[in-house]
Short mmCIF file of C-alpha atoms in Angstrom, two decimals:
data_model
loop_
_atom_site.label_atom_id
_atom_site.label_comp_id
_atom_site.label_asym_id
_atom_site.label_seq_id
_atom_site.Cartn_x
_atom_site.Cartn_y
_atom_site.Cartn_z
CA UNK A 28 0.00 0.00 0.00
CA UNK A 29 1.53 3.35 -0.66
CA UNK A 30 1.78 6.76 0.88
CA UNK A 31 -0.10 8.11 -2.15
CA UNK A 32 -3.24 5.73 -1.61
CA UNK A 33 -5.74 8.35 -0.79
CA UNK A 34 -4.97 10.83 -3.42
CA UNK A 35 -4.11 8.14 -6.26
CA UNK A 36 -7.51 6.51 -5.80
CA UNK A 37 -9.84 10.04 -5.58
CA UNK A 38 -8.36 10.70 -8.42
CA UNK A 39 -9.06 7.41 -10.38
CA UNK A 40 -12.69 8.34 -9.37
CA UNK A 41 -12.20 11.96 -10.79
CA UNK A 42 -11.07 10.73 -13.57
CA UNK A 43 -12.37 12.43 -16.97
CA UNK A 44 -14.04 15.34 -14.76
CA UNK A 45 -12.99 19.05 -14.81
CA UNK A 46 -10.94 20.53 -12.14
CA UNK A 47 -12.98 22.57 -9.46
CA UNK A 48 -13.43 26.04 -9.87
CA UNK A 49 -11.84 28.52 -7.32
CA UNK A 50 -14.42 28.79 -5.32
CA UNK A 51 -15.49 28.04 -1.66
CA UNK A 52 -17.72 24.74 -3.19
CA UNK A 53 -16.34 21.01 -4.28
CA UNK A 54 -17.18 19.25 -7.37
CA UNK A 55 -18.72 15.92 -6.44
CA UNK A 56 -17.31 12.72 -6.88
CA UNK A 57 -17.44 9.21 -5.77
CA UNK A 58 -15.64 8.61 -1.95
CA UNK A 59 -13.70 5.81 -1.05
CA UNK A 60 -12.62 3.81 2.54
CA UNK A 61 -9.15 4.98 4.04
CA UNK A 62 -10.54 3.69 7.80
CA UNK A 63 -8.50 0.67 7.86
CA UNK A 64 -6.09 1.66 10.25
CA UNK A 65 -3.34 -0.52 8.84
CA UNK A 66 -3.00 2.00 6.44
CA UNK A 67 0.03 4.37 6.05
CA UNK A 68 -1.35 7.74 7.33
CA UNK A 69 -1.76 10.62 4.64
CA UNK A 70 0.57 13.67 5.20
CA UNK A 71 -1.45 16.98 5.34
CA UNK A 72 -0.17 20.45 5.52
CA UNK A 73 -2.10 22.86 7.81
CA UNK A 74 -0.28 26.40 7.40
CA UNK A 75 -1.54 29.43 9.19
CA UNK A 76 -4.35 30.91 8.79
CA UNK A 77 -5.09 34.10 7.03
CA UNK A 78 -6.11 37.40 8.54
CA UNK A 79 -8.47 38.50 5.53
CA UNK A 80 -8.70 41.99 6.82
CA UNK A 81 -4.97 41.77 9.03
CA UNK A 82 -6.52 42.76 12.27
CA UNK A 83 -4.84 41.83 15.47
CA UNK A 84 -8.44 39.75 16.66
CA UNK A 85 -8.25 37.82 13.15
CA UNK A 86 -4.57 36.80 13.93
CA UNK A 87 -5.49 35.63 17.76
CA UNK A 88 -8.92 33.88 16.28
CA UNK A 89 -6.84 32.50 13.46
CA UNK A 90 -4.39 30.70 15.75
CA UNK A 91 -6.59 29.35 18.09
CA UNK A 92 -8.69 28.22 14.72
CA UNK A 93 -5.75 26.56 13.44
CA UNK A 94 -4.66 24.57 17.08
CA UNK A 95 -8.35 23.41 17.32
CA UNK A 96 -7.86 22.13 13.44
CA UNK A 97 -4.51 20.21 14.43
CA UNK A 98 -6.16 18.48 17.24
CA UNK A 99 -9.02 17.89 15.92
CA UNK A 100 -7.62 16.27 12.86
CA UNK A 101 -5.77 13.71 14.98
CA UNK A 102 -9.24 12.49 15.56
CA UNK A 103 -9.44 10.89 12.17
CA UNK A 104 -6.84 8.73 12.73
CA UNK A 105 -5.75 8.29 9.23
CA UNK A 106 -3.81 11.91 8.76
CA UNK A 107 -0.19 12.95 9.62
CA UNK A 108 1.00 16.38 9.83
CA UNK A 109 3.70 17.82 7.88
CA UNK A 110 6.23 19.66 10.17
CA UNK A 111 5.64 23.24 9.42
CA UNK A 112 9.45 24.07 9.58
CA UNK A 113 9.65 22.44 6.18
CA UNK A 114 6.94 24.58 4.73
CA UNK A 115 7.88 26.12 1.58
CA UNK A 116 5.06 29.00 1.33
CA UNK A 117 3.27 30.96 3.71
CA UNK A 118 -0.72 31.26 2.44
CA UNK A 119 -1.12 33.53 4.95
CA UNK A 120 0.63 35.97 2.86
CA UNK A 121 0.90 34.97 -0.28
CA UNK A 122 -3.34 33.97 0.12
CA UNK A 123 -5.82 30.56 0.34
CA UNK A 124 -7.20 30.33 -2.89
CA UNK A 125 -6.21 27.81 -5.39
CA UNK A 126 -5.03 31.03 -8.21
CA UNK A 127 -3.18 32.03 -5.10
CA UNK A 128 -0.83 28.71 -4.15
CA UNK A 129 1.99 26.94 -5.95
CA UNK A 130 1.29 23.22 -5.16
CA UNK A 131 4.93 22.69 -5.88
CA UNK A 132 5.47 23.93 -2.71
CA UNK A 133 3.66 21.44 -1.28
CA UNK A 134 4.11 18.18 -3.07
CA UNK A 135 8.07 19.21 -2.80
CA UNK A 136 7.73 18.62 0.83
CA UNK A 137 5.16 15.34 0.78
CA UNK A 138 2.00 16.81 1.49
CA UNK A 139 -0.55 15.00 -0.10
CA UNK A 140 -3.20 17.32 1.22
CA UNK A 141 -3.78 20.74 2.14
CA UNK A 142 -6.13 23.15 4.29
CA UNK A 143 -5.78 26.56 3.61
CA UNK A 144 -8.43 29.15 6.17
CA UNK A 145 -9.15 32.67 6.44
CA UNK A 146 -10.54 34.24 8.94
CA UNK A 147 -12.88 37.88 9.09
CA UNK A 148 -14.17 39.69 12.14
CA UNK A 149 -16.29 42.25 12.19
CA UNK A 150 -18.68 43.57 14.84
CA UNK A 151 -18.48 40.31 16.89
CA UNK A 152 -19.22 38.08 14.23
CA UNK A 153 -16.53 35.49 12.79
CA UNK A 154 -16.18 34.38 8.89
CA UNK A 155 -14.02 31.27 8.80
CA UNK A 156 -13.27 30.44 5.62
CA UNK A 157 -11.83 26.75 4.73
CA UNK A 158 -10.27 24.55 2.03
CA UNK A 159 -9.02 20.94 1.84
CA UNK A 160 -6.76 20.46 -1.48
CA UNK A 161 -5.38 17.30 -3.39
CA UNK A 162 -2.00 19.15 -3.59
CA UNK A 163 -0.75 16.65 -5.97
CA UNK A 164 -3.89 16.92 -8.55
CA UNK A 165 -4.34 20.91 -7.88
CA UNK A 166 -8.13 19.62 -6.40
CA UNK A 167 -10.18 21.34 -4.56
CA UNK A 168 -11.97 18.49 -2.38
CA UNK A 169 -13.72 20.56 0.03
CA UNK A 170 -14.34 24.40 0.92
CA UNK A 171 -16.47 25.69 3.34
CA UNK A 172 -17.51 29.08 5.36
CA UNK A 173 -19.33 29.31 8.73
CA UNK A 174 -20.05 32.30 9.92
CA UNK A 175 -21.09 32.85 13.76
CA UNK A 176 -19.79 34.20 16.91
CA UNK A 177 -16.27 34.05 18.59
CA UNK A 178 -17.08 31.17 21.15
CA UNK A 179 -18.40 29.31 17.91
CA UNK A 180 -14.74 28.87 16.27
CA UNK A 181 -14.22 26.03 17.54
CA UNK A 182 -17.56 24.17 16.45
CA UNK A 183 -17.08 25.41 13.31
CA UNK A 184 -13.27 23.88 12.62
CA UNK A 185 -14.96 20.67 14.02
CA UNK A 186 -17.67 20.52 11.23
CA UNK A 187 -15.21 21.04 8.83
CA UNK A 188 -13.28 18.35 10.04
CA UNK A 189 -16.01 16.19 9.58
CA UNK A 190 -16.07 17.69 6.22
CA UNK A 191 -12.89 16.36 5.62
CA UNK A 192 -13.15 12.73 6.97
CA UNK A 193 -16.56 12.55 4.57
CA UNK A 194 -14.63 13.70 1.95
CA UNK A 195 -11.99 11.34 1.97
CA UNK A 196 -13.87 8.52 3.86
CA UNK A 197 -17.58 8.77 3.54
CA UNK A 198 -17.54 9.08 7.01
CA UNK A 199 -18.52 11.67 9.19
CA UNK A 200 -15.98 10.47 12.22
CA UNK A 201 -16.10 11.09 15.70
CA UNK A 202 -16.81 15.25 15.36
CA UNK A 203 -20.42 14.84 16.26
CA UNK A 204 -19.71 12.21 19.21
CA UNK A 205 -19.96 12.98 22.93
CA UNK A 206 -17.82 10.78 25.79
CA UNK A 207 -19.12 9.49 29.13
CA UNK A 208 -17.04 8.43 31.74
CA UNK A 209 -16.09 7.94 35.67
CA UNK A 210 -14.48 10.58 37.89
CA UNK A 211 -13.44 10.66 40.89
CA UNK A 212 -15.52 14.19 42.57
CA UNK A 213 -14.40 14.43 46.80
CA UNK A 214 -13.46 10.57 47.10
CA UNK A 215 -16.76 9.67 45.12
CA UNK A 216 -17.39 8.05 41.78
CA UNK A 217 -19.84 9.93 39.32
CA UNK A 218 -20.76 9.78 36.25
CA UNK A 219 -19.19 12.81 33.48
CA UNK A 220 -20.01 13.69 29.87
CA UNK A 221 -17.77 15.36 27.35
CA UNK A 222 -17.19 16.76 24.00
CA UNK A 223 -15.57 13.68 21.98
CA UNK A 224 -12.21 15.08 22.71
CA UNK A 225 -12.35 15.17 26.34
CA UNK A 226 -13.57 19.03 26.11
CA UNK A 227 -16.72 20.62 28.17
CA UNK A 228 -16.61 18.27 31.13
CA UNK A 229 -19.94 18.26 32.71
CA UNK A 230 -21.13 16.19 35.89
CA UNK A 231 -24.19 13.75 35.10
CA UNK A 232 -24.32 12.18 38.35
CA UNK A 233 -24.80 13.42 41.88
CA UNK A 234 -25.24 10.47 43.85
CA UNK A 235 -22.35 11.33 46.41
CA UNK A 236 -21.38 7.45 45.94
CA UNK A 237 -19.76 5.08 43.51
CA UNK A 238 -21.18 5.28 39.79
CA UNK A 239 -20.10 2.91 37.17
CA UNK A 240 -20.34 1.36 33.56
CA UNK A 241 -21.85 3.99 31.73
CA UNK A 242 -23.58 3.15 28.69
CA UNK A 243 -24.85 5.27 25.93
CA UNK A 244 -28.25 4.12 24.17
CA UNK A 245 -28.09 4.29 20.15
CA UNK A 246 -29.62 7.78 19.74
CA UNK A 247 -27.19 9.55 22.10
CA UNK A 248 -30.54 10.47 24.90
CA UNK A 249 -30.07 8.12 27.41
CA UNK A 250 -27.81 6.81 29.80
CA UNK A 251 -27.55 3.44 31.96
CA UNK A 252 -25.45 3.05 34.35
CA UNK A 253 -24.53 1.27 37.87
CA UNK A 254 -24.85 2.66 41.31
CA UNK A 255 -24.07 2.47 45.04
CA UNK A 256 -26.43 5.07 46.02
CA UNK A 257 -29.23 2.79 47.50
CA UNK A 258 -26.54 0.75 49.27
CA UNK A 259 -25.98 -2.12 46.65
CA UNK A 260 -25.25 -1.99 42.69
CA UNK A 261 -28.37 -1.18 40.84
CA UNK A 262 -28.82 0.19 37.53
CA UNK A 263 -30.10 3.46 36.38
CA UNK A 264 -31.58 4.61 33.36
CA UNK A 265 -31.90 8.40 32.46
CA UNK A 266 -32.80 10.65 30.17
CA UNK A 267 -29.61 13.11 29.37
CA UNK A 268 -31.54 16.25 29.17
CA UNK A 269 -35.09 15.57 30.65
CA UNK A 270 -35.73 14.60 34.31
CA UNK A 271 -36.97 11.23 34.14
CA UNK A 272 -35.75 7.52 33.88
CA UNK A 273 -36.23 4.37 35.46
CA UNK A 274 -33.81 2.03 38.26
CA UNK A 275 -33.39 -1.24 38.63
CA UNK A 276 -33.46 -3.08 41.50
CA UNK A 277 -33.74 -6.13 41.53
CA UNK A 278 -32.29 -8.64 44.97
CA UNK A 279 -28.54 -9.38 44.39
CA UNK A 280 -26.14 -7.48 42.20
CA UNK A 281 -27.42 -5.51 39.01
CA UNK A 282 -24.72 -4.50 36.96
CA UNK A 283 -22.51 -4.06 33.33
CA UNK A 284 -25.84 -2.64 31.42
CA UNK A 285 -25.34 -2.60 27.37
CA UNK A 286 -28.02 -1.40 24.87
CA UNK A 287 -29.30 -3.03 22.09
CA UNK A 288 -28.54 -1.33 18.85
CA UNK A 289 -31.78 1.22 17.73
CA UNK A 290 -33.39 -0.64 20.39
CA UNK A 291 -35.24 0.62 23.79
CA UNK A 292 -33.57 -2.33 24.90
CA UNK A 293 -30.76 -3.24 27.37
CA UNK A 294 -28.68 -6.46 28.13
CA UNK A 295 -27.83 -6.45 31.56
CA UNK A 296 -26.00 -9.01 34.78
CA UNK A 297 -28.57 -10.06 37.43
CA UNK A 298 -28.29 -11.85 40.05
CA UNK A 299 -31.43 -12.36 41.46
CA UNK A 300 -31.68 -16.18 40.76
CA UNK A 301 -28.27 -16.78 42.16
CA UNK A 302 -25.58 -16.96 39.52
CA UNK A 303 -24.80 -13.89 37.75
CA UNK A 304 -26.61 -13.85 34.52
CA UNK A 305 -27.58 -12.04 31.21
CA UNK A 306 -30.86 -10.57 30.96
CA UNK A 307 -32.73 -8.42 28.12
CA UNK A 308 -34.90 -6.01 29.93
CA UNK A 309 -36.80 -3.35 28.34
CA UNK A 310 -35.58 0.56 29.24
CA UNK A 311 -38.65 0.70 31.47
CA UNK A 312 -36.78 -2.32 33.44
CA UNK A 313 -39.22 -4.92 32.32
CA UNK A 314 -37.74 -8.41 32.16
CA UNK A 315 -38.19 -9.30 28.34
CA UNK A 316 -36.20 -12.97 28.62
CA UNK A 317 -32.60 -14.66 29.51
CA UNK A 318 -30.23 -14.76 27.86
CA UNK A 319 -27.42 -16.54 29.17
CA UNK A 320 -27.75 -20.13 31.35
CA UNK A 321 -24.62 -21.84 32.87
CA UNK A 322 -23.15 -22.48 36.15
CA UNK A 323 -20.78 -20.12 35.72
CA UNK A 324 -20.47 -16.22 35.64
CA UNK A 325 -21.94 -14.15 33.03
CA UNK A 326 -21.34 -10.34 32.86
CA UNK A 327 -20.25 -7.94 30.47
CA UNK A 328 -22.70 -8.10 27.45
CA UNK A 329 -22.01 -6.23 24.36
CA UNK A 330 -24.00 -6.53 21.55
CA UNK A 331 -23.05 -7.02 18.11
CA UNK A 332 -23.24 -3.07 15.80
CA UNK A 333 -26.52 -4.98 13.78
CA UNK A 334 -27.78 -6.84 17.22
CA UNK A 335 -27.87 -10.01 16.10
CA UNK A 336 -25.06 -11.24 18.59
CA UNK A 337 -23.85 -10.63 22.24
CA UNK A 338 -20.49 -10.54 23.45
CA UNK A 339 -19.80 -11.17 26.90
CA UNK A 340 -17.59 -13.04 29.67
CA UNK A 341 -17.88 -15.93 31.54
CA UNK A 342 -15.83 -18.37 33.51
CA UNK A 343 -17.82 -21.23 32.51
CA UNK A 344 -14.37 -23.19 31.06
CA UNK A 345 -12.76 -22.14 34.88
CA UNK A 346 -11.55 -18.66 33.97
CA UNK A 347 -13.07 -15.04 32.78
CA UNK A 348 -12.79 -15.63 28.79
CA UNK A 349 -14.96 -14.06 26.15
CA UNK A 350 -17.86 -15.92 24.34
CA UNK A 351 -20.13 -15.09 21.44
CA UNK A 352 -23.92 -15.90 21.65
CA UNK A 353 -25.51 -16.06 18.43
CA UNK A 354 -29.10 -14.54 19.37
CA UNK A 355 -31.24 -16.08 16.70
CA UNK A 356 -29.38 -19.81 17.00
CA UNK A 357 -28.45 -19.51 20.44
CA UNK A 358 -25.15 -20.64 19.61
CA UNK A 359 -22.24 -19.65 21.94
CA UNK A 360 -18.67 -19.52 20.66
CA UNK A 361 -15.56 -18.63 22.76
CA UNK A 362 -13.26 -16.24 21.37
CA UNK A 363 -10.52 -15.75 23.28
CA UNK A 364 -7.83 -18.72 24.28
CA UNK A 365 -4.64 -16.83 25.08
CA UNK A 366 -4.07 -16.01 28.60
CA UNK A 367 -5.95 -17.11 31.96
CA UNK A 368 -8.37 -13.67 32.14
CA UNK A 369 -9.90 -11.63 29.61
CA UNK A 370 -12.81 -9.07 29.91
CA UNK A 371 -14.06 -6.03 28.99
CA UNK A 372 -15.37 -6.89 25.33
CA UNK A 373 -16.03 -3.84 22.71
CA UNK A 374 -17.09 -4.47 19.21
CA UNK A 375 -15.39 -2.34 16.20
CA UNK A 376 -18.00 -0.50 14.96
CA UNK A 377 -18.10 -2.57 11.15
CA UNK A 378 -18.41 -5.87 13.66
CA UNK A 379 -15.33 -7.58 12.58
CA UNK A 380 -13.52 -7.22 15.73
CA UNK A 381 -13.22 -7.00 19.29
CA UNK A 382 -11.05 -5.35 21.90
CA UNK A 383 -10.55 -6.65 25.26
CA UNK A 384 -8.67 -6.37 28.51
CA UNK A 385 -5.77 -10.02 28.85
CA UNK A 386 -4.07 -10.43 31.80
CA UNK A 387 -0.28 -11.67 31.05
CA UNK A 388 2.33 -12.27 33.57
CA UNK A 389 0.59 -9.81 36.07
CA UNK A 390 0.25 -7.04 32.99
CA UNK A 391 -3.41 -5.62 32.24
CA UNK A 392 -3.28 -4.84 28.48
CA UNK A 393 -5.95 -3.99 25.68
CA UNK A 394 -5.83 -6.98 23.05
CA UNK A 395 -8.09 -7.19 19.34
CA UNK A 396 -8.93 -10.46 17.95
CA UNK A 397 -10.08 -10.19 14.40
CA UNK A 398 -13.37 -12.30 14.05
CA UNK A 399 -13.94 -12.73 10.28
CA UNK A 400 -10.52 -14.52 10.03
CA UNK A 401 -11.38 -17.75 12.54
CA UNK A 402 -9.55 -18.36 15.61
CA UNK A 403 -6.28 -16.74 15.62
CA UNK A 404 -3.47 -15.01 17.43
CA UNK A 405 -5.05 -11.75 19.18
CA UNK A 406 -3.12 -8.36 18.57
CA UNK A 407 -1.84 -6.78 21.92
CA UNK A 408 -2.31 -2.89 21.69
CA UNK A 409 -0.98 -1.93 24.66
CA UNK A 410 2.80 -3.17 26.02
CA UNK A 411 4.74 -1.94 29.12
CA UNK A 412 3.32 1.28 30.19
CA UNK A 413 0.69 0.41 33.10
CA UNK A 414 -2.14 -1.02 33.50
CA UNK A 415 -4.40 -0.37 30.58
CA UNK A 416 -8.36 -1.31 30.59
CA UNK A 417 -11.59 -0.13 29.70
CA UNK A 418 -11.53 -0.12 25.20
CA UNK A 419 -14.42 1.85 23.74
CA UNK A 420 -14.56 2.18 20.00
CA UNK A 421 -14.63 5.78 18.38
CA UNK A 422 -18.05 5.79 15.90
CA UNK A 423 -15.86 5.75 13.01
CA UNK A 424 -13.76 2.63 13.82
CA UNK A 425 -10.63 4.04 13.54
CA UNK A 426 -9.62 4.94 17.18
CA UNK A 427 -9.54 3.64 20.82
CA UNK A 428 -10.47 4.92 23.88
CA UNK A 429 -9.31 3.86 27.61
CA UNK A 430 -8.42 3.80 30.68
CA UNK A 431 -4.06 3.81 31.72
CA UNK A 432 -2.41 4.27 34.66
CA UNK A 433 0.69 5.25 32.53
CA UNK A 434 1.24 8.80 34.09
CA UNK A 435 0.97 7.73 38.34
CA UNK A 436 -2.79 8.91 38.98
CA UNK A 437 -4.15 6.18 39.17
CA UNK A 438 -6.23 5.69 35.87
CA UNK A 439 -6.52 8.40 33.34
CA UNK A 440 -8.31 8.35 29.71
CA UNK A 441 -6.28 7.98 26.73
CA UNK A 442 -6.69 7.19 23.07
CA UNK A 443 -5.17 5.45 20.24
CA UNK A 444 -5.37 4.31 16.95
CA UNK A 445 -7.28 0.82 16.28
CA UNK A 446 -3.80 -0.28 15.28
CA UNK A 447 -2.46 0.84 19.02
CA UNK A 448 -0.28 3.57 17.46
CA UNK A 449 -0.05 7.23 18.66
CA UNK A 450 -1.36 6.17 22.23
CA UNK A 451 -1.84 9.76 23.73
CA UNK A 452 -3.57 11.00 26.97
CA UNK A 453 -6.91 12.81 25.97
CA UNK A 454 -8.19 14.87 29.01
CA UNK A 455 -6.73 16.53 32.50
CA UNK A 456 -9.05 17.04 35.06
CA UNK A 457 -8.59 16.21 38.94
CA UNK A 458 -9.12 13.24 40.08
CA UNK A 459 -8.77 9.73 38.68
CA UNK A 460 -10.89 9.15 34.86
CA UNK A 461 -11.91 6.07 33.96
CA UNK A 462 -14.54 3.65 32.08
CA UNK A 463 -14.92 6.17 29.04
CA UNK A 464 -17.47 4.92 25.93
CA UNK A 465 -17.53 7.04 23.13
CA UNK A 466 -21.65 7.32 21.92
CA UNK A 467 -22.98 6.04 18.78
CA UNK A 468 -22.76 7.75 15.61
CA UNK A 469 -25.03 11.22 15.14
CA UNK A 470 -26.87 12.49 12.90
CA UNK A 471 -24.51 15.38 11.19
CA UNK A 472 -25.79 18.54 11.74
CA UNK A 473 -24.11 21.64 10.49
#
């Protein structure tokens, strides 16, 4: 696979169709997949932005602009940027629009792709201005402007990095996303939810005690979770932004709740009858039938992205290991085999694979088995930096969210690629983070 992939193949697509005016609107064409994460990442150029009228607030707007591009970018998990101390031109100065740059400049130094963005204020009101070009094909792929207040900037350089990953991937990403996860608040565990970066931190739970497992439903409104607060684990169900939801309590421990995809469904551990098993209960709590029977332990369900399948783990063979109920055959497969304890399934968005936390040799790691290629050696992600638990799937399929104790605190969230590369830390905030699940894909709204 080469360096060029992206570009080479948009262009075989484009082939035989003019090249895009110069102006702030993309000729359409046919998109193709560069999610696989296996794939060499595509070098992009992001130079600074312009001041279109040169006023000191355009420069301090256009900087901030440009670091909330950078990081958001990262995000796709498919781009690399080009070191700006080999940039050859300055569209700052010399301008943004495609007349206006020498893509010399920028295929001399490897950039395969470029954003060039301009930025206009005037009486409190921002004009962002933004282009994505093949630099190699002179293409305009993608140019956009948003218009809105200052505290807006940074929404708008998200949407238009969701531009970009639909451009080049048909995929929207993770720019529409939100994150829920545990934090420690005055010795206590609650419940948080974020921008999908890690941004806007905002308290969902107040139960003064320990809150766990949060789970996002399919449509982004609700929330399950586990809590202390009435003295033993139970679960609760709520409503993100209205006051109202529904707990479950049933005798013994109710815990690890996962919803069924576009469902008002939830699979969920009960122990009611004794041995910890897996129930599907409706999101009013109603008990709609078992799910799992065995003398063992069953916890942990995840379902399958179309919900025809549950993940989950069970120590029915004598230690925690992952199986794979077939729903409609009731057929139960195990999936993992290395190692004495593995947990913590999470399904890759396209269903083809699943992370998990392996104990080796007293190491807690993040491990991916691929499922469409049979049983198989699974691929550790994580290797001689802490403890590492918790994996989440971005929407897209392309990054990794979880939980390390890498930097001393104790647990803190970081992400990676879905090939473990560029593990990074993705939030600081007191206190110890952990359990973080990245919601479903959204509806892109601009």
């Amino acid at each position: 696979m080469t360096r060029r992939f992206v570009v080479s193949a948009i262009m075989l697509l484009l082939m035989g169709l003019l090249m895009a005016p110069d102006r702030l609107t993309a000729a359409p064409y046919d998109t193709i997949q560069v999610s696989n994460p296996f794939l060499n990442k595509t070098p992009i150029a992001l130079p600074a932005f312009k001041a279109l009228t040169g006023s000191p607030a355009e420069t301090r707007i256009g900087a901030e602009a440009l670091e909330t591009l950078e990081n958001g970018l990262a995000f796709t998990g498919f781009l690399k940027q080009v070191n700006p101390a080999a940039f050859l031109a300055d569209p700052s100065n010399t301008g943004i629009q495609m007349s206006q740059i020498n893509f010399s400049d920028w295929t001399g130094i490897g950039a395969e792709l470029l954003i060039t963005g301009g930025v206009e204020e005037k009486d409190g009101r921002v004009k962002l201005a933004l282009r994505l070009f093949d630099t190699f094909n002179h293409q305009l792929l993608k140019g956009k402007v948003y218009t809105g207040p200052p505290d807006q900037v940074r929404r708008m350089i998200h949407l238009f990095c969701a531009e970009v990953s639909h451009a080049l991937t048909g995929k929207w990403g993770v720019f529409a996303s939100k994150l829920t996860f545990v934090s420690t608040v005055d010795g206590n565990k609650e419940i948080f939810v974020s921008d999908f970066d890690g941004h806007n931190p905002t308290r969902f739970t107040r139960h003064k005690s320990i809150s766990l497992s949060p789970a996002w439903s399919s449509d982004g409104q609700w929330l399950a979770y586990v809590s202390y607060a009435g003295g033993k684990p139970d679960i609760y169900i709520r409503h993100l932004e209205q006051e109202r939801g529904t707990v479950i309590k049933r005798d013994g421990m109710n815990i690890t709740p996962a919803w069924m995809p576009g469902q008002d469904k939830l699979a969920v551990a009960l122990s009611f009858s004794g041995n910890q098993e897996i129930y599907l209960l409706t999101r009013q709590g109603e008990m709609i039938k078992k799910i799992t029977s065995s003398w063992g332990i069953n916890v942990s369900p995840q379902f399958s992205p179309d919900g025809g399948k549950l993940a989950f783990v069970s120590n029915r063979s004598g230690t925690p290991q992952i199986y794979i109920k077939d729903l409609s055959s009731g057929e139960v497969d195990r999936v993992t085999f290395q190692g004495r304890y593995n947990t913590s399934p999470a399904w890759s968005p396209d269903g083809k694979k699943i992370a998990y936390v392996g104990i080796e040799k007293n190491r807690i790691d993040i491990y991916m088995v691929q499922l469409d290629q049979g049983p198989g050696m699974p691929v550790q992600l994580t290797r001689n930096q802490g403890d590492n638990e918790d994996p989440a799937w971005s929407p897209d399929g392309n990054l990794i969210v979880f939980t390390s104790t890498r930097d001393g605190r104790g647990g803190a969230v970081f992400v990676m690629t879905a090939a473990g590369t560029d593990q990074r830390r993705l939030m600081n905030m007191p206190g110890r983070q952990t359990q973080p699940r990245w919601s479903k894909p959204m509806t892109y709204k601009e």
